[in-house]
């Protein structure tokens, strides 16, 4: 099976702009999670989608949003970019089985966002 | 809320020596615990996971970890370090809620350096 893919891999934006990142999960995986990785804060959970519904959300401002499509592909959007939004954004998918507890999350290579 | 503490932001060992990366967790309910590895400019790769079955968990590339509830620890070990083990290692926890891909809470990471 192909792994988790993320596009684009690199992105440069300026302050105030908005950006959309895309994630395609492993085939058959219905859960997609997003994480932000920065040198200062480390890896932080943004949100998780399952069957087009956001089920969990981390402690991030409303400028960060996401959605999931019927084919399980997911996008995240950051509006009004700030310098501090420069980070590696990682997407992870999992093959969630009902009642089986937390399942392994498989990560994509990430999108490196630089805000100037 | 759950949390993870990784002792030592940098660990240096000689090639062939024992690798020991420390992870302590805090959780109010039985946790699921993971170790991930990240190579430069890549996403995270799962090394192993604890899901309340055997307390000694074997993973890929010769790594293993032991869940010790009394010590709230999940340290990662490898008997003999190889140059290719040089990378960033992350310990992560999520709660055993009996279902649902909850967000992973990550430690700050440990950079493993292998000396020739």
Coordinates of N, CA and C in Angstrom, one line a residue:
Chain A
X1 N 0.9 -1.2 0.0 CA 0.0 0.0 0.0 C 0.9 1.2 0.0
X2 N 0.4 2.2 -0.7 CA 1.1 3.5 -0.6 C 0.9 4.1 0.7
X3 N 1.9 4.9 1.2 CA 1.9 5.5 2.5 C 1.1 6.8 2.4
X4 N 1.1 7.5 3.5 CA 0.4 8.8 3.6 C 1.2 9.8 2.8
X5 N 0.5 10.5 1.9 CA 1.1 11.5 1.1 C 0.6 12.9 1.5
X6 N 1.5 13.9 1.4 CA 1.2 15.3 1.7 C 1.7 16.2 0.6
X7 N 0.9 17.1 0.2 CA 1.3 18.1 -0.8 C 0.9 19.5 -0.3
X8 N 1.7 20.5 -0.7 CA 3.0 20.4 -1.2 C 4.0 20.0 -0.1
X9 N 5.2 19.7 -0.5 CA 6.2 19.4 0.5 C 6.8 20.6 1.1
X10 N 6.9 21.7 0.3 CA 7.5 22.9 0.8 C 6.6 24.1 0.3
X11 N 6.5 25.1 1.2 CA 5.6 26.2 0.9 C 6.2 27.5 1.6
X12 N 6.2 28.5 0.8 CA 6.7 29.8 1.4 C 5.5 30.8 1.2
X13 N 5.1 31.4 2.3 CA 4.1 32.4 2.3 C 4.5 33.7 3.0
X14 N 3.8 34.7 2.9 CA 4.0 35.9 3.7 C 2.9 36.2 4.7
X15 N 3.3 36.9 5.7 CA 2.3 37.2 6.8 C 1.0 37.7 6.3
X16 N -0.1 37.3 6.8 CA -1.4 37.7 6.4 C -2.0 36.9 5.4
X17 N -1.2 36.1 4.7 CA -1.8 35.2 3.6 C -2.5 34.0 4.3
X18 N -3.2 33.2 3.5 CA -3.7 32.0 4.0 C -3.1 30.8 3.2
X19 N -3.2 29.6 3.7 CA -2.6 28.5 3.1 C -3.4 27.3 3.3
X20 N -3.4 26.4 2.3 CA -4.1 25.1 2.4 C -3.2 24.0 2.1
X21 N -3.1 23.0 3.0 CA -2.3 21.9 2.9 C -3.2 20.6 2.7
X22 N -2.6 19.7 1.9 CA -3.4 18.5 1.6 C -2.8 17.2 2.1
X23 N -3.6 16.3 2.4 CA -3.2 15.0 3.0 C -4.0 13.9 2.4
X24 N -3.4 12.9 1.8 CA -4.1 11.7 1.4 C -3.7 10.5 2.3
X25 N -4.6 9.9 3.0 CA -4.3 8.8 3.9 C -4.0 7.5 3.2
X26 N -3.5 6.6 3.9 CA -3.3 5.2 3.4 C -4.7 4.7 3.0
X27 N -4.7 4.0 1.9 CA -6.0 3.5 1.4 C -6.7 2.6 2.5
X28 N -8.0 3.0 2.7 CA -8.8 2.2 3.7 C -8.8 2.9 5.1
X29 N -7.9 3.8 5.3 CA -7.8 4.5 6.6 C -8.9 5.6 6.6
X30 N -9.7 5.7 7.6 CA -10.7 6.7 7.7 C -10.4 7.9 8.7
X31 N -9.4 7.7 9.5 CA -9.1 8.7 10.5 C -7.8 9.4 10.0
X32 N -7.9 10.7 10.0 CA -6.8 11.6 9.7 C -6.5 12.6 10.8
X33 N -5.3 12.7 11.2 CA -4.9 13.7 12.3 C -3.9 14.6 11.7
X34 N -3.8 15.8 12.2 CA -2.8 16.8 11.9 C -2.0 17.2 13.1
X35 N -0.7 17.4 12.9 CA 0.2 17.9 13.9 C 1.1 19.0 13.4
X36 N 1.4 19.9 14.3 CA 2.4 20.9 14.0 C 3.7 20.6 14.7
X37 N 4.8 20.7 14.0 CA 6.1 20.5 14.7 C 7.0 21.7 14.5
X38 N 7.4 22.3 15.7 CA 8.3 23.4 15.7 C 9.4 23.1 16.6
X39 N 10.6 23.8 16.5 CA 11.7 23.6 17.4 C 11.4 23.9 18.8
X40 N 10.6 25.0 19.0 CA 10.3 25.4 20.3 C 9.2 24.7 21.0
X41 N 8.1 24.3 20.4 CA 7.0 23.7 21.0 C 6.9 22.2 20.7
X42 N 7.8 21.7 19.8 CA 7.8 20.3 19.5 C 6.6 19.9 18.7
X43 N 6.1 18.7 18.9 CA 5.0 18.1 18.2 C 3.7 18.4 18.9
X44 N 2.7 19.1 18.3 CA 1.5 19.4 18.9 C 0.3 19.0 18.0
X45 N -0.7 18.4 18.7 CA -1.9 17.9 18.0 C -2.8 19.1 17.6
X46 N -3.2 19.1 16.3 CA -4.1 20.1 15.8 C -5.5 19.7 15.9
X47 N -5.8 18.6 15.1 CA -7.2 18.1 15.1 C -7.2 16.7 14.4
X48 N -8.3 16.0 14.6 CA -8.5 14.7 14.0 C -9.9 14.6 13.3
X49 N -9.9 14.0 12.2 CA -11.2 13.8 11.4 C -11.4 12.4 11.2
X50 N -12.7 12.0 11.3 CA -13.1 10.7 11.0 C -14.4 10.8 10.3
X51 N -14.5 10.1 9.1 CA -15.8 10.1 8.3 C -16.3 11.6 8.2
X52 N -15.4 12.5 7.8 CA -15.8 13.9 7.5 C -16.2 14.7 8.7
X53 N -16.0 14.2 9.9 CA -16.4 14.9 11.1 C -15.1 15.1 12.0
X54 N -15.0 16.4 12.5 CA -13.9 16.6 13.4 C -14.3 16.1 14.8
X55 N -13.5 15.2 15.3 CA -13.8 14.6 16.6 C -13.0 15.1 17.7
X56 N -11.8 15.5 17.4 CA -10.9 15.9 18.4 C -10.1 17.2 18.0
X57 N -9.8 18.1 18.9 CA -9.2 19.3 18.5 C -8.2 19.7 19.6
X58 N -7.0 20.1 19.1 CA -6.0 20.6 20.1 C -6.2 22.0 20.4
X59 N -5.2 22.6 21.1 CA -5.3 23.9 21.6 C -4.7 24.9 20.7
X60 N -5.3 25.2 19.6 CA -4.9 26.1 18.6 C -6.0 27.1 18.3
X61 N -5.6 28.3 17.8 CA -6.6 29.3 17.5 C -7.4 28.9 16.3
X62 N -8.6 29.7 16.2 CA -9.5 29.4 15.1 C -9.0 29.6 13.7
X63 N -7.8 30.2 13.6 CA -7.2 30.4 12.3 C -6.8 29.1 11.7
X64 N -6.7 28.1 12.5 CA -6.4 26.8 12.0 C -7.7 26.0 11.9
X65 N -7.9 25.5 10.7 CA -9.1 24.7 10.4 C -8.8 23.6 9.5
X66 N -9.7 22.7 9.4 CA -9.5 21.5 8.5 C -10.9 21.0 8.0
X67 N -10.7 20.0 7.1 CA -11.9 19.3 6.7 C -11.5 18.0 6.1
X68 N -12.4 17.1 6.0 CA -12.2 15.8 5.4 C -13.2 15.5 4.4
X69 N -12.8 14.9 3.3 CA -13.7 14.6 2.2 C -14.2 13.2 2.3
X70 N -15.2 12.8 1.4 CA -15.8 11.5 1.5 C -14.8 10.4 1.2
X71 N -13.7 10.7 0.5 CA -12.7 9.7 0.1 C -11.6 9.7 1.2
X72 N -11.9 10.3 2.3 CA -11.0 10.4 3.5 C -9.8 11.4 3.3
X73 N -9.6 11.9 2.2 CA -8.5 12.9 2.0 C -8.9 14.1 2.9
X74 N -7.8 14.8 3.4 CA -8.1 15.9 4.3 C -7.3 17.1 3.9
X75 N -7.8 18.2 4.2 CA -7.1 19.5 4.0 C -7.0 20.2 5.3
X76 N -6.0 21.0 5.6 CA -6.0 21.9 6.7 C -5.7 23.3 6.1
X77 N -6.3 24.3 6.7 CA -6.2 25.7 6.3 C -5.7 26.5 7.4
X78 N -4.8 27.4 7.1 CA -4.4 28.4 8.1 C -4.6 29.8 7.5
X79 N -5.4 30.6 8.2 CA -5.7 31.9 7.6 C -4.8 33.0 8.4
X80 N -4.7 34.1 7.8 CA -4.0 35.2 8.4 C -2.7 34.7 9.0
X81 N -1.8 34.2 8.2 CA -0.6 33.6 8.6 C 0.3 34.6 9.5
X82 N 0.9 34.0 10.5 CA 1.8 34.7 11.4 C 3.2 34.1 11.3
X83 N 4.2 34.8 11.6 CA 5.6 34.3 11.6 C 5.7 33.0 12.4
X84 N 5.0 32.9 13.5 CA 5.1 31.8 14.3 C 4.4 30.5 13.8
X85 N 3.8 30.7 12.7 CA 3.1 29.5 12.0 C 4.1 28.7 11.2
X86 N 5.3 29.2 11.0 CA 6.4 28.5 10.3 C 6.6 27.2 11.1
X87 N 6.5 26.1 10.4 CA 6.6 24.8 11.0 C 6.5 23.7 10.0
X88 N 6.8 22.5 10.5 CA 6.5 21.3 9.7 C 5.1 20.8 10.1
X89 N 4.3 20.6 9.1 CA 2.9 20.2 9.4 C 2.8 18.7 9.0
X90 N 2.5 17.9 9.9 CA 2.5 16.4 9.7 C 1.0 15.9 9.7
X91 N 0.7 15.1 8.8 CA -0.6 14.4 8.7 C -0.3 12.9 9.1
X92 N -1.3 12.3 9.7 CA -1.2 10.9 10.1 C -2.5 10.3 9.9
X93 N -2.5 9.1 9.4 CA -3.8 8.3 9.2 C -3.7 7.1 10.0
X94 N -4.9 6.6 10.4 CA -5.0 5.3 11.1 C -6.2 4.5 10.7
X95 N -6.0 3.2 10.9 CA -7.0 2.3 10.5 C -7.9 2.0 11.7
X96 N -8.7 2.9 12.0 CA -9.5 2.8 13.2 C -10.5 1.7 13.2
X97 N -10.5 0.8 14.2 CA -11.5 -0.2 14.3 C -12.4 0.1 15.5
X98 N -13.7 0.1 15.4 CA -14.5 0.5 16.5 C -14.3 -0.4 17.6
X99 N -14.2 0.2 18.8 CA -14.0 -0.6 20.1 C -12.6 -1.2 20.2
X100 N -11.7 -0.8 19.4 CA -10.3 -1.4 19.5 C -9.4 -0.5 20.1
X101 N -9.8 0.7 20.6 CA -8.9 1.6 21.2 C -8.1 2.3 20.2
X102 N -7.1 3.0 20.7 CA -6.2 3.8 19.8 C -5.4 2.9 18.9
X103 N -5.4 3.2 17.7 CA -4.7 2.4 16.7 C -3.4 3.2 16.3
X104 N -2.5 2.6 15.6 CA -1.3 3.2 15.2 C -1.5 4.3 14.2
X105 N -0.9 5.4 14.4 CA -1.0 6.5 13.4 C 0.2 6.5 12.5
X106 N 0.0 6.5 11.2 CA 1.1 6.4 10.2 C 1.2 7.8 9.7
X107 N 2.5 8.3 9.7 CA 2.7 9.7 9.4 C 3.2 9.9 7.9
X108 N 2.8 11.0 7.4 CA 3.3 11.4 6.1 C 4.7 12.1 6.3
X109 N 5.3 12.6 5.2 CA 6.6 13.2 5.2 C 6.5 14.7 5.7
X110 N 5.3 15.2 5.7 CA 5.1 16.6 6.2 C 5.2 17.7 5.1
X111 N 4.6 18.8 5.4 CA 4.7 20.0 4.6 C 5.5 21.0 5.4
X112 N 6.6 21.5 4.8 CA 7.4 22.5 5.5 C 6.9 23.9 5.1
X113 N 6.2 24.6 6.0 CA 5.7 25.9 5.8 C 6.6 27.0 6.3
X114 N 7.0 27.9 5.5 CA 7.8 29.1 5.9 C 7.0 30.3 5.7
X115 N 6.9 31.1 6.8 CA 6.1 32.4 6.7 C 7.1 33.5 6.8
X116 N 7.1 34.4 5.8 CA 8.1 35.5 5.8 C 7.4 36.8 6.2
Chain B
X1 N -5.4 15.1 32.1 CA -4.7 15.2 30.9 C -3.4 14.3 31.0
X2 N -3.0 13.9 29.8 CA -1.8 13.0 29.8 C -0.6 13.9 29.4
X3 N 0.6 13.4 29.8 CA 1.8 14.1 29.4 C 3.0 13.1 29.3
X4 N 4.0 13.5 28.7 CA 5.2 12.6 28.5 C 6.4 13.5 28.7
X5 N 7.4 12.9 29.4 CA 8.7 13.5 29.7 C 9.8 12.6 29.2
X6 N 10.6 13.1 28.3 CA 11.8 12.4 27.8 C 13.0 13.0 28.5
X7 N 13.7 12.2 29.2 CA 14.9 12.7 29.9 C 16.1 12.7 29.0
X8 N 16.7 13.9 28.8 CA 17.8 14.0 27.9 C 17.4 14.4 26.5
X9 N 17.7 15.7 26.1 CA 17.4 16.1 24.8 C 18.4 15.5 23.8
X10 N 19.6 15.2 24.3 CA 20.6 14.6 23.5 C 21.2 13.4 24.2
X11 N 21.4 12.3 23.5 CA 22.1 11.2 24.1 C 23.1 10.7 23.1
X12 N 24.3 10.5 23.6 CA 25.4 10.1 22.7 C 26.0 8.8 23.2
X13 N 26.1 7.8 22.2 CA 26.6 6.5 22.6 C 27.6 6.1 21.5
X14 N 28.5 5.2 21.8 CA 29.4 4.7 20.8 C 28.7 3.6 20.0
X15 N 29.2 3.4 18.8 CA 28.7 2.3 17.9 C 28.9 1.0 18.6
X16 N 27.9 0.2 18.7 CA 28.0 -1.1 19.3 C 27.6 -1.1 20.8
X17 N 27.4 0.1 21.4 CA 27.1 0.2 22.8 C 25.6 0.1 23.0
X18 N 25.1 0.0 24.2 CA 23.7 -0.1 24.5 C 23.1 1.3 24.4
X19 N 21.9 1.3 23.8 CA 21.1 2.5 23.6 C 20.0 2.5 24.7
X20 N 19.9 3.6 25.4 CA 18.8 3.7 26.4 C 18.2 5.1 26.3
X21 N 17.0 5.2 25.9 CA 16.3 6.5 25.8 C 15.1 6.4 26.8
X22 N 15.0 7.4 27.6 CA 14.1 7.4 28.7 C 12.8 8.1 28.4
X23 N 11.7 7.5 28.9 CA 10.4 8.1 28.7 C 9.5 7.8 29.9
X24 N 9.0 8.9 30.6 CA 8.1 8.7 31.7 C 6.8 9.4 31.3
X25 N 5.7 8.8 31.6 CA 4.4 9.4 31.3 C 3.5 9.7 32.5
X26 N 2.5 10.5 32.3 CA 1.6 10.8 33.3 C 0.2 10.6 32.6
X27 N -0.6 9.8 33.3 CA -2.0 9.5 32.7 C -2.9 9.1 33.8
X28 N -4.1 9.6 33.7 CA -5.1 9.2 34.8 C -5.8 7.9 34.4
X29 N -5.7 7.4 33.2 CA -6.3 6.2 32.8 C -5.2 5.3 32.1
X30 N -5.4 4.0 31.9 CA -4.4 3.2 31.2 C -4.1 3.8 29.9
X31 N -2.8 4.0 29.6 CA -2.4 4.7 28.4 C -2.0 3.7 27.3
X32 N -2.0 4.2 26.1 CA -1.3 3.6 25.0 C 0.0 4.4 24.8
X33 N 1.1 3.7 24.6 CA 2.4 4.3 24.5 C 3.1 3.9 23.2
X34 N 3.7 4.9 22.6 CA 4.4 4.7 21.3 C 5.8 5.3 21.4
X35 N 6.7 4.7 20.6 CA 8.0 5.3 20.2 C 8.0 5.5 18.7
X36 N 8.3 6.7 18.3 CA 8.5 7.0 16.9 C 9.9 7.5 16.7
X37 N 10.4 7.3 15.5 CA 11.7 7.8 15.1 C 11.5 8.8 13.9
X38 N 12.3 9.8 13.9 CA 12.3 10.8 12.8 C 13.7 11.1 12.3
X39 N 13.9 10.8 11.0 CA 15.1 11.1 10.3 C 15.0 12.5 9.7
X40 N 16.1 13.2 9.5 CA 16.1 14.5 8.9 C 15.2 14.7 7.7
X41 N 14.3 15.7 7.7 CA 13.5 16.0 6.6 C 12.5 14.9 6.3
X42 N 12.1 14.1 7.3 CA 11.1 13.1 7.0 C 10.1 13.1 8.1
X43 N 9.0 12.3 7.9 CA 8.0 12.2 8.9 C 8.4 11.2 10.0
X44 N 7.4 10.8 10.8 CA 7.7 9.9 11.9 C 7.4 8.5 11.5
X45 N 8.3 7.6 11.9 CA 8.1 6.2 11.7 C 7.9 5.5 13.0
X46 N 6.9 4.6 13.0 CA 6.6 3.9 14.3 C 7.7 2.8 14.5
X47 N 8.3 2.9 15.7 CA 9.2 1.8 16.2 C 8.5 0.7 16.9
X48 N 7.6 1.1 17.8 CA 6.9 0.1 18.6 C 5.8 0.7 19.3
X49 N 4.8 -0.1 19.9 CA 3.7 0.5 20.7 C 3.3 -0.5 21.8
X50 N 2.8 0.1 22.8 CA 2.3 -0.7 24.0 C 0.8 -0.5 24.0
X51 N 0.0 -1.6 24.0 CA -1.4 -1.4 24.0 C -2.1 -2.3 25.1
X52 N -1.4 -2.5 26.2 CA -1.9 -3.2 27.4 C -1.8 -4.7 27.2
X53 N -1.1 -5.2 26.3 CA -0.9 -6.7 26.1 C 0.5 -6.9 26.9
X54 N 1.4 -7.5 26.2 CA 2.7 -7.8 26.9 C 3.4 -6.5 27.3
X55 N 4.0 -6.5 28.5 CA 4.7 -5.3 29.0 C 6.1 -5.1 28.3
X56 N 6.7 -6.1 27.7 CA 7.9 -6.0 27.0 C 7.5 -6.0 25.5
X57 N 7.8 -4.9 24.8 CA 7.4 -4.8 23.4 C 8.6 -4.7 22.5
X58 N 8.6 -5.6 21.5 CA 9.7 -5.6 20.6 C 9.2 -4.8 19.3
X59 N 10.1 -4.0 18.8 CA 9.8 -3.2 17.6 C 10.7 -3.5 16.5
X60 N 10.8 -2.6 15.5 CA 11.6 -2.8 14.4 C 13.1 -2.3 14.7
X61 N 14.0 -2.8 13.8 CA 15.4 -2.4 13.9 C 16.1 -2.8 15.2
X62 N 15.6 -3.8 15.9 CA 16.2 -4.3 17.1 C 15.8 -3.5 18.4
X63 N 14.9 -2.6 18.3 CA 14.5 -1.8 19.5 C 13.4 -2.6 20.3
X64 N 13.4 -2.3 21.6 CA 12.4 -2.8 22.4 C 12.1 -1.8 23.5
X65 N 11.0 -2.0 24.2 CA 10.7 -1.1 25.3 C 9.9 -1.9 26.3
X66 N 10.0 -1.5 27.6 CA 9.3 -2.2 28.6 C 8.4 -1.2 29.4
X67 N 7.1 -1.6 29.4 CA 6.1 -0.8 30.2 C 6.2 -1.1 31.7
X68 N 6.5 -0.1 32.5 CA 6.5 -0.4 33.9 C 5.5 0.6 34.6
X69 N 4.4 0.0 35.0 CA 3.3 0.9 35.5 C 3.8 1.5 36.9
X70 N 4.5 0.7 37.7 CA 4.9 1.3 39.0 C 5.8 2.4 38.9
X71 N 6.6 2.5 37.8 CA 7.5 3.6 37.6 C 7.0 4.6 36.5
X72 N 5.8 4.3 36.0 CA 5.2 5.1 34.9 C 6.3 5.4 33.8
X73 N 6.9 4.4 33.4 CA 8.0 4.5 32.4 C 7.8 3.6 31.2
X74 N 8.4 4.0 30.1 CA 8.4 3.2 28.9 C 9.7 3.5 28.2
X75 N 10.8 3.1 28.7 CA 12.1 3.4 28.2 C 12.4 2.5 27.0
X76 N 13.1 3.1 26.0 CA 13.4 2.4 24.8 C 14.9 1.9 24.8
X77 N 15.1 0.7 24.4 CA 16.5 0.2 24.4 C 16.8 -0.5 23.2
X78 N 18.1 -0.6 22.9 CA 18.7 -1.4 21.8 C 20.0 -1.9 22.3
X79 N 20.3 -3.2 22.2 CA 21.5 -3.8 22.7 C 22.8 -3.2 22.1
X80 N 22.8 -3.0 20.8 CA 24.0 -2.6 20.1 C 23.7 -1.5 19.1
X81 N 24.2 -0.3 19.3 CA 23.9 0.8 18.5 C 24.6 0.7 17.1
X82 N 23.9 1.2 16.1 CA 24.4 1.2 14.7 C 24.4 2.7 14.3
X83 N 25.3 3.0 13.4 CA 25.4 4.4 12.9 C 24.1 4.8 12.3
X84 N 23.3 3.9 11.7 CA 22.0 4.3 11.1 C 21.0 4.6 12.1
X85 N 21.2 4.4 13.4 CA 20.2 4.7 14.4 C 20.2 6.2 14.8
X86 N 21.2 6.9 14.3 CA 21.2 8.3 14.6 C 20.0 9.0 14.0
X87 N 19.2 9.6 14.9 CA 18.0 10.2 14.5 C 17.3 10.9 15.8
X88 N 16.1 11.4 15.6 CA 15.3 12.0 16.7 C 14.3 11.0 17.1
X89 N 14.2 10.7 18.4 CA 13.2 9.7 18.9 C 12.2 10.4 19.7
X90 N 10.9 10.0 19.5 CA 9.8 10.6 20.2 C 9.0 9.5 20.9
X91 N 8.7 9.8 22.2 CA 7.8 9.0 22.9 C 6.4 9.7 22.9
X92 N 5.4 8.9 22.8 CA 4.0 9.5 22.7 C 3.0 8.7 23.5
X93 N 2.0 9.4 24.0 CA 1.0 8.7 24.7 C -0.4 9.1 24.2
X94 N -1.3 8.2 24.3 CA -2.7 8.6 24.1 C -3.5 7.7 25.1
X95 N -4.7 8.2 25.3 CA -5.5 7.5 26.4 C -6.3 6.3 25.8
X96 N -6.4 5.3 26.7 CA -7.2 4.2 26.3 C -8.7 4.5 26.6
X97 N -9.3 5.0 25.6 CA -10.7 5.3 25.7 C -11.6 4.3 25.1
X98 N -11.0 3.2 24.7 CA -11.9 2.1 24.1 C -12.4 2.4 22.8
X99 N -11.8 3.4 22.1 CA -12.2 3.7 20.7 C -12.0 5.1 20.4
X100 N -11.6 5.4 19.2 CA -11.4 6.7 18.8 C -9.9 7.1 18.7
X101 N -9.5 7.6 17.6 CA -8.1 8.0 17.4 C -7.9 9.4 18.1
X102 N -7.6 9.3 19.4 CA -7.4 10.5 20.1 C -6.0 11.1 19.7
X103 N -5.8 12.3 19.9 CA -4.5 13.0 19.6 C -3.4 12.4 20.4
X104 N -2.3 12.2 19.8 CA -1.1 11.8 20.5 C -0.5 13.0 21.2
X105 N 0.0 12.7 22.4 CA 0.8 13.7 23.1 C 2.2 13.3 23.1
X106 N 3.1 14.1 22.6 CA 4.5 13.7 22.4 C 5.4 14.3 23.4
X107 N 6.5 13.6 23.7 CA 7.6 14.2 24.4 C 8.3 15.2 23.5
X108 N 9.3 15.8 24.1 CA 10.1 16.9 23.4 C 11.1 16.2 22.4
X109 N 11.3 14.9 22.6 CA 12.2 14.3 21.7 C 13.6 14.1 22.2
X110 N 14.3 13.1 21.8 CA 15.7 12.8 22.2 C 16.5 12.6 20.9
X111 N 17.5 13.5 20.8 CA 18.4 13.3 19.6 C 19.5 12.3 19.9
X112 N 19.5 11.2 19.2 CA 20.5 10.1 19.5 C 21.7 10.3 18.5
X113 N 22.8 10.4 19.1 CA 24.1 10.6 18.4 C 24.9 9.3 18.5
X114 N 25.4 8.8 17.4 CA 26.2 7.6 17.5 C 27.6 8.0 17.2
X115 N 28.5 7.7 18.1 CA 30.0 8.0 17.9 C 30.6 6.8 17.3
X116 N 31.4 7.0 16.2 CA 32.1 5.8 15.6 C 33.2 5.2 16.5

